[in-house]
PDB file of C-alpha atoms in Angstrom:
ATOM      1  CA  MET A   1      -9.351  21.338   5.386  1.00 50.00           C
ATOM      2  CA  ALA A   2      -9.839  19.516   8.658  1.00 88.00           C
ATOM      3  CA  VAL A   3      -6.629  20.786  10.261  1.00 95.00           C
ATOM      4  CA  ILE A   4      -7.269  23.810  12.464  1.00 95.00           C
ATOM      5  CA  SER A   5      -3.756  24.406  13.800  1.00 96.00           C
ATOM      6  CA  THR A   6      -0.293  23.078  14.461  1.00 96.00           C
ATOM      7  CA  ASP A   7       2.006  24.318  17.180  1.00 97.00           C
ATOM      8  CA  LYS A   8       5.684  23.482  17.583  1.00 96.00           C
ATOM      9  CA  ASN A   9       6.914  24.157  21.128  1.00 97.00           C
ATOM     10  CA  PRO A  10      10.708  23.644  21.467  1.00 96.00           C
ATOM     11  CA  GLU A  11      10.626  24.393  25.204  1.00 96.00           C
ATOM     12  CA  ALA A  12       8.061  21.634  25.860  1.00 97.00           C
ATOM     13  CA  LEU A  13       9.584  19.388  23.126  1.00 97.00           C
ATOM     14  CA  THR A  14       6.172  18.993  21.487  1.00 98.00           C
ATOM     15  CA  LEU A  15       4.312  19.302  18.227  1.00 98.00           C
ATOM     16  CA  THR A  16       0.531  19.607  18.550  1.00 98.00           C
ATOM     17  CA  LEU A  17      -1.931  19.243  15.688  1.00 98.00           C
ATOM     18  CA  ILE A  18      -5.640  19.991  16.119  1.00 98.00           C
ATOM     19  CA  ALA A  19      -8.250  18.987  13.542  1.00 98.00           C
ATOM     20  CA  GLU A  20     -12.035  18.702  13.471  1.00 97.00           C
ATOM     21  CA  PHE A  21     -14.221  16.312  11.509  1.00 97.00           C
ATOM     22  CA  ASP A  22     -17.920  16.017  10.639  1.00 95.00           C
ATOM     23  CA  ALA A  23     -18.265  12.619  12.294  1.00 96.00           C
ATOM     24  CA  GLY A  24     -18.790  11.164  15.741  1.00 95.00           C
ATOM     25  CA  VAL A  25     -15.949  10.180  18.059  1.00 97.00           C
ATOM     26  CA  GLU A  26     -16.606   6.448  17.549  1.00 97.00           C
ATOM     27  CA  ARG A  27     -16.334   6.818  13.771  1.00 96.00           C
ATOM     28  CA  VAL A  28     -13.068   8.775  13.979  1.00 97.00           C
ATOM     29  CA  TRP A  29     -11.692   6.151  16.407  1.00 98.00           C
ATOM     30  CA  GLN A  30     -12.164   3.537  13.653  1.00 97.00           C
ATOM     31  CA  LEU A  31      -9.584   5.413  11.562  1.00 97.00           C
ATOM     32  CA  PHE A  32      -6.949   4.224  14.055  1.00 98.00           C
ATOM     33  CA  GLU A  33      -8.526   0.892  14.992  1.00 97.00           C
ATOM     34  CA  ASP A  34      -8.832  -0.456  11.422  1.00 97.00           C
ATOM     35  CA  PRO A  35      -5.435  -0.740   9.682  1.00 97.00           C
ATOM     36  CA  ARG A  36      -7.028  -0.599   6.211  1.00 96.00           C
ATOM     37  CA  GLN A  37      -8.545   2.795   7.050  1.00 96.00           C
ATOM     38  CA  LEU A  38      -5.415   3.947   8.875  1.00 97.00           C
ATOM     39  CA  GLU A  39      -3.183   3.320   5.902  1.00 95.00           C
ATOM     40  CA  ARG A  40      -5.463   5.428   3.693  1.00 96.00           C
ATOM     41  CA  TRP A  41      -4.436   8.555   5.572  1.00 96.00           C
ATOM     42  CA  TRP A  42      -1.339   7.890   7.697  1.00 95.00           C
ATOM     43  CA  GLY A  43       1.401   9.461   5.640  1.00 91.00           C
ATOM     44  CA  PRO A  44       1.153  12.347   3.224  1.00 92.00           C
ATOM     45  CA  PRO A  45      -0.420  11.667  -0.197  1.00 93.00           C
ATOM     46  CA  THR A  46       2.999  11.313  -1.844  1.00 93.00           C
ATOM     47  CA  TRP A  47       4.178   8.837   0.850  1.00 94.00           C
ATOM     48  CA  PRO A  48       1.212   6.481   1.464  1.00 95.00           C
ATOM     49  CA  ALA A  49       1.457   3.990   4.324  1.00 96.00           C
ATOM     50  CA  THR A  50       1.039   0.225   4.327  1.00 97.00           C
ATOM     51  CA  PHE A  51       0.407  -1.409   7.712  1.00 97.00           C
ATOM     52  CA  TYR A  52       1.555  -5.030   7.738  1.00 97.00           C
ATOM     53  CA  LYS A  53       1.136  -5.411  11.508  1.00 97.00           C
ATOM     54  CA  HIS A  54      -1.475  -3.774  13.723  1.00 98.00           C
ATOM     55  CA  ASP A  55      -1.914  -5.312  17.166  1.00 98.00           C
ATOM     56  CA  PHE A  56      -4.260  -2.628  18.534  1.00 98.00           C
ATOM     57  CA  VAL A  57      -4.064  -3.472  22.249  1.00 98.00           C
ATOM     58  CA  PRO A  58      -2.039  -1.912  25.094  1.00 97.00           C
ATOM     59  CA  GLY A  59       1.518  -3.187  24.651  1.00 98.00           C
ATOM     60  CA  GLY A  60       0.753  -4.215  21.072  1.00 98.00           C
ATOM     61  CA  ARG A  61       2.834  -3.151  18.100  1.00 97.00           C
ATOM     62  CA  ALA A  62       2.131  -1.786  14.683  1.00 97.00           C
ATOM     63  CA  GLY A  63       4.568  -2.037  11.799  1.00 97.00           C
ATOM     64  CA  TYR A  64       4.302  -0.029   8.621  1.00 97.00           C
ATOM     65  CA  TYR A  65       6.187   1.504   5.760  1.00 97.00           C
ATOM     66  CA  MET A  66       5.548   4.565   3.665  1.00 96.00           C
ATOM     67  CA  THR A  67       6.370   4.409  -0.035  1.00 96.00           C
ATOM     68  CA  GLY A  68       7.738   7.532  -1.687  1.00 95.00           C
ATOM     69  CA  PRO A  69       7.148   8.685  -5.257  1.00 96.00           C
ATOM     70  CA  ASP A  70      10.386   7.020  -6.402  1.00 96.00           C
ATOM     71  CA  GLY A  71       9.552   3.704  -4.682  1.00 96.00           C
ATOM     72  CA  GLU A  72      11.766   4.345  -1.648  1.00 95.00           C
ATOM     73  CA  LYS A  73      10.365   2.800   1.527  1.00 95.00           C
ATOM     74  CA  ALA A  74      10.579   4.419   4.972  1.00 94.00           C
ATOM     75  CA  HIS A  75       9.774   1.880   7.714  1.00 97.00           C
ATOM     76  CA  GLY A  76       8.303   2.713  11.103  1.00 97.00           C
ATOM     77  CA  TRP A  77       6.883   1.119  14.224  1.00 97.00           C
ATOM     78  CA  TRP A  78       4.426   1.997  16.944  1.00 98.00           C
ATOM     79  CA  GLN A  79       3.998   0.465  20.374  1.00 98.00           C
ATOM     80  CA  PHE A  80       0.586   1.167  21.858  1.00 98.00           C
ATOM     81  CA  THR A  81       1.076   2.263  25.472  1.00 98.00           C
ATOM     82  CA  SER A  82      -2.540   3.145  26.317  1.00 98.00           C
ATOM     83  CA  LEU A  83      -5.935   2.699  24.642  1.00 98.00           C
ATOM     84  CA  GLU A  84      -9.114   4.226  26.057  1.00 98.00           C
ATOM     85  CA  PRO A  85     -11.680   3.630  23.286  1.00 98.00           C
ATOM     86  CA  PRO A  86     -13.008   5.784  21.755  1.00 98.00           C
ATOM     87  CA  ARG A  87     -11.412   8.792  23.456  1.00 98.00           C
ATOM     88  CA  GLU A  88      -7.635   8.398  23.625  1.00 98.00           C
ATOM     89  CA  LEU A  89      -4.738   6.347  22.360  1.00 98.00           C
ATOM     90  CA  GLN A  90      -1.052   6.683  23.095  1.00 98.00           C
ATOM     91  CA  PHE A  91       1.891   5.121  21.339  1.00 98.00           C
ATOM     92  CA  ASN A  92       5.637   5.294  21.051  1.00 98.00           C
ATOM     93  CA  ASP A  93       6.844   5.849  17.508  1.00 96.00           C
ATOM     94  CA  GLY A  94      10.155   5.324  15.761  1.00 96.00           C
ATOM     95  CA  PHE A  95      11.986   4.308  12.626  1.00 96.00           C
ATOM     96  CA  ALA A  96      12.461   0.649  11.724  1.00 97.00           C
ATOM     97  CA  ASP A  97      14.532  -1.464   9.361  1.00 96.00           C
ATOM     98  CA  SER A  98      12.928  -3.390   6.494  1.00 93.00           C
ATOM     99  CA  ASP A  99      12.128  -6.261   8.883  1.00 92.00           C
ATOM    100  CA  GLY A 100      10.241  -3.919  11.238  1.00 92.00           C
ATOM    101  CA  ASN A 101      12.918  -3.840  13.947  1.00 94.00           C
ATOM    102  CA  PRO A 102      13.443  -0.453  15.650  1.00 95.00           C
ATOM    103  CA  THR A 103      16.646   1.197  14.411  1.00 95.00           C
ATOM    104  CA  GLY A 104      16.972   3.854  17.102  1.00 91.00           C
ATOM    105  CA  GLU A 105      17.595   6.370  14.306  1.00 90.00           C
ATOM    106  CA  LEU A 106      16.356   9.768  15.506  1.00 91.00           C
ATOM    107  CA  GLY A 107      15.208   8.241  18.807  1.00 94.00           C
ATOM    108  CA  VAL A 108      11.642   7.589  19.880  1.00 97.00           C
ATOM    109  CA  SER A 109       8.758  10.016  20.053  1.00 97.00           C
ATOM    110  CA  HIS A 110       5.501   9.582  21.949  1.00 98.00           C
ATOM    111  CA  ALA A 111       2.077  10.425  20.544  1.00 98.00           C
ATOM    112  CA  THR A 112      -1.117  11.071  22.474  1.00 98.00           C
ATOM    113  CA  VAL A 113      -4.242  11.226  20.314  1.00 98.00           C
ATOM    114  CA  THR A 114      -7.337  12.635  21.996  1.00 98.00           C
ATOM    115  CA  LEU A 115     -10.802  12.565  20.421  1.00 98.00           C
ATOM    116  CA  GLU A 116     -13.545  14.723  21.886  1.00 98.00           C
ATOM    117  CA  PRO A 117     -17.057  15.655  20.758  1.00 97.00           C
ATOM    118  CA  VAL A 118     -17.495  19.314  19.854  1.00 96.00           C
ATOM    119  CA  GLY A 119     -20.992  20.306  18.724  1.00 91.00           C
ATOM    120  CA  GLY A 120     -21.752  17.182  16.691  1.00 90.00           C
ATOM    121  CA  ARG A 121     -18.220  17.055  15.325  1.00 96.00           C
ATOM    122  CA  THR A 122     -15.051  15.432  16.620  1.00 97.00           C
ATOM    123  CA  ARG A 123     -11.926  17.320  17.600  1.00 98.00           C
ATOM    124  CA  MET A 124      -8.730  15.311  17.217  1.00 98.00           C
ATOM    125  CA  THR A 125      -5.634  16.496  19.042  1.00 98.00           C
ATOM    126  CA  ILE A 126      -2.350  14.782  18.233  1.00 98.00           C
ATOM    127  CA  LEU A 127       0.363  15.673  20.735  1.00 98.00           C
ATOM    128  CA  SER A 128       3.824  14.396  19.751  1.00 98.00           C
ATOM    129  CA  THR A 129       6.493  14.585  22.446  1.00 98.00           C
ATOM    130  CA  PHE A 130      10.197  14.322  21.651  1.00 98.00           C
ATOM    131  CA  GLU A 131      13.259  13.264  23.637  1.00 97.00           C
ATOM    132  CA  SER A 132      15.267  16.400  22.889  1.00 96.00           C
ATOM    133  CA  GLU A 133      15.159  19.704  21.057  1.00 95.00           C
ATOM    134  CA  GLU A 134      17.641  18.239  18.564  1.00 96.00           C
ATOM    135  CA  GLN A 135      15.264  15.348  17.789  1.00 96.00           C
ATOM    136  CA  LEU A 136      12.335  17.765  17.414  1.00 96.00           C
ATOM    137  CA  GLU A 137      14.326  19.933  14.997  1.00 96.00           C
ATOM    138  CA  GLN A 138      15.522  16.928  12.973  1.00 96.00           C
ATOM    139  CA  MET A 139      11.941  15.714  12.597  1.00 95.00           C
ATOM    140  CA  MET A 140      10.790  19.192  11.547  1.00 96.00           C
ATOM    141  CA  GLN A 141      13.594  19.348   8.952  1.00 95.00           C
ATOM    142  CA  MET A 142      12.410  15.994   7.586  1.00 92.00           C
ATOM    143  CA  GLY A 143       8.980  17.563   7.028  1.00 93.00           C
ATOM    144  CA  MET A 144       7.036  15.985   9.888  1.00 95.00           C
ATOM    145  CA  GLU A 145       4.793  18.992  10.545  1.00 95.00           C
ATOM    146  CA  GLU A 146       3.798  19.493   6.915  1.00 94.00           C
ATOM    147  CA  GLY A 147       3.510  15.741   6.334  1.00 94.00           C
ATOM    148  CA  LEU A 148       1.213  15.317   9.333  1.00 95.00           C
ATOM    149  CA  LYS A 149      -0.991  18.189   8.130  1.00 95.00           C
ATOM    150  CA  GLU A 150      -1.211  16.605   4.670  1.00 95.00           C
ATOM    151  CA  ALA A 151      -1.926  13.166   6.150  1.00 96.00           C
ATOM    152  CA  VAL A 152      -4.724  14.368   8.456  1.00 97.00           C
ATOM    153  CA  GLY A 153      -6.070  16.438   5.571  1.00 95.00           C
ATOM    154  CA  GLN A 154      -7.030  13.164   3.848  1.00 96.00           C
ATOM    155  CA  ILE A 155      -9.428  12.075   6.608  1.00 96.00           C
ATOM    156  CA  ASP A 156     -12.465  14.117   5.487  1.00 95.00           C
ATOM    157  CA  ARG A 157     -12.587  12.192   2.205  1.00 95.00           C
ATOM    158  CA  ILE A 158     -12.574   8.819   4.012  1.00 95.00           C
ATOM    159  CA  LEU A 159     -15.292   9.920   6.439  1.00 95.00           C
ATOM    160  CA  ALA A 160     -17.435  11.254   3.564  1.00 93.00           C
ATOM    161  CA  GLU A 161     -17.213   7.906   1.725  1.00 89.00           C
ATOM    162  CA  HIS A 162     -18.510   6.013   4.743  1.00 66.00           C
ATOM    163  CA  ALA A 163     -21.208   8.611   5.453  1.00 65.00           C
ATOM    164  CA  ASN A 164     -22.579   8.076   1.925  1.00 61.00           C
ATOM    165  CA  ALA A 165     -22.292   4.292   1.971  1.00 53.00           C
TER     166      ALA A 165
END
């Protein structure tokens, strides 16, 4: 399992996930840069993602939906606020309606993804920051922490496929 740890900090209004992968930073960056690779792991295995928009530039937007086991669709959006290839990306994240418009439901969170080389491997840190303790708790109750661990846990398989190609 690639995930090393998760830490929920209600005082700081954050959830931090740390994972390590047997691949270089540039290769791991591609998992965010390429929407076809991103949708193979963003979302837990039972709620796979489909990215129908992915404007991977500062100020650009991504639109996606995750499809549950019963066919239910949960729509979301990202707005990229900062990209520093291949080391860091930041984006605002929220729920959307079926047309991709932000709903404001449960507010907006902010993610900072940092990639750093560690002894021939890459350490990925995902820091999610919330607007309030209530929002953080609502997201935890929805299964965000476990879902993120399951999602990131799918990355090793994708990296192994490309390493053997």
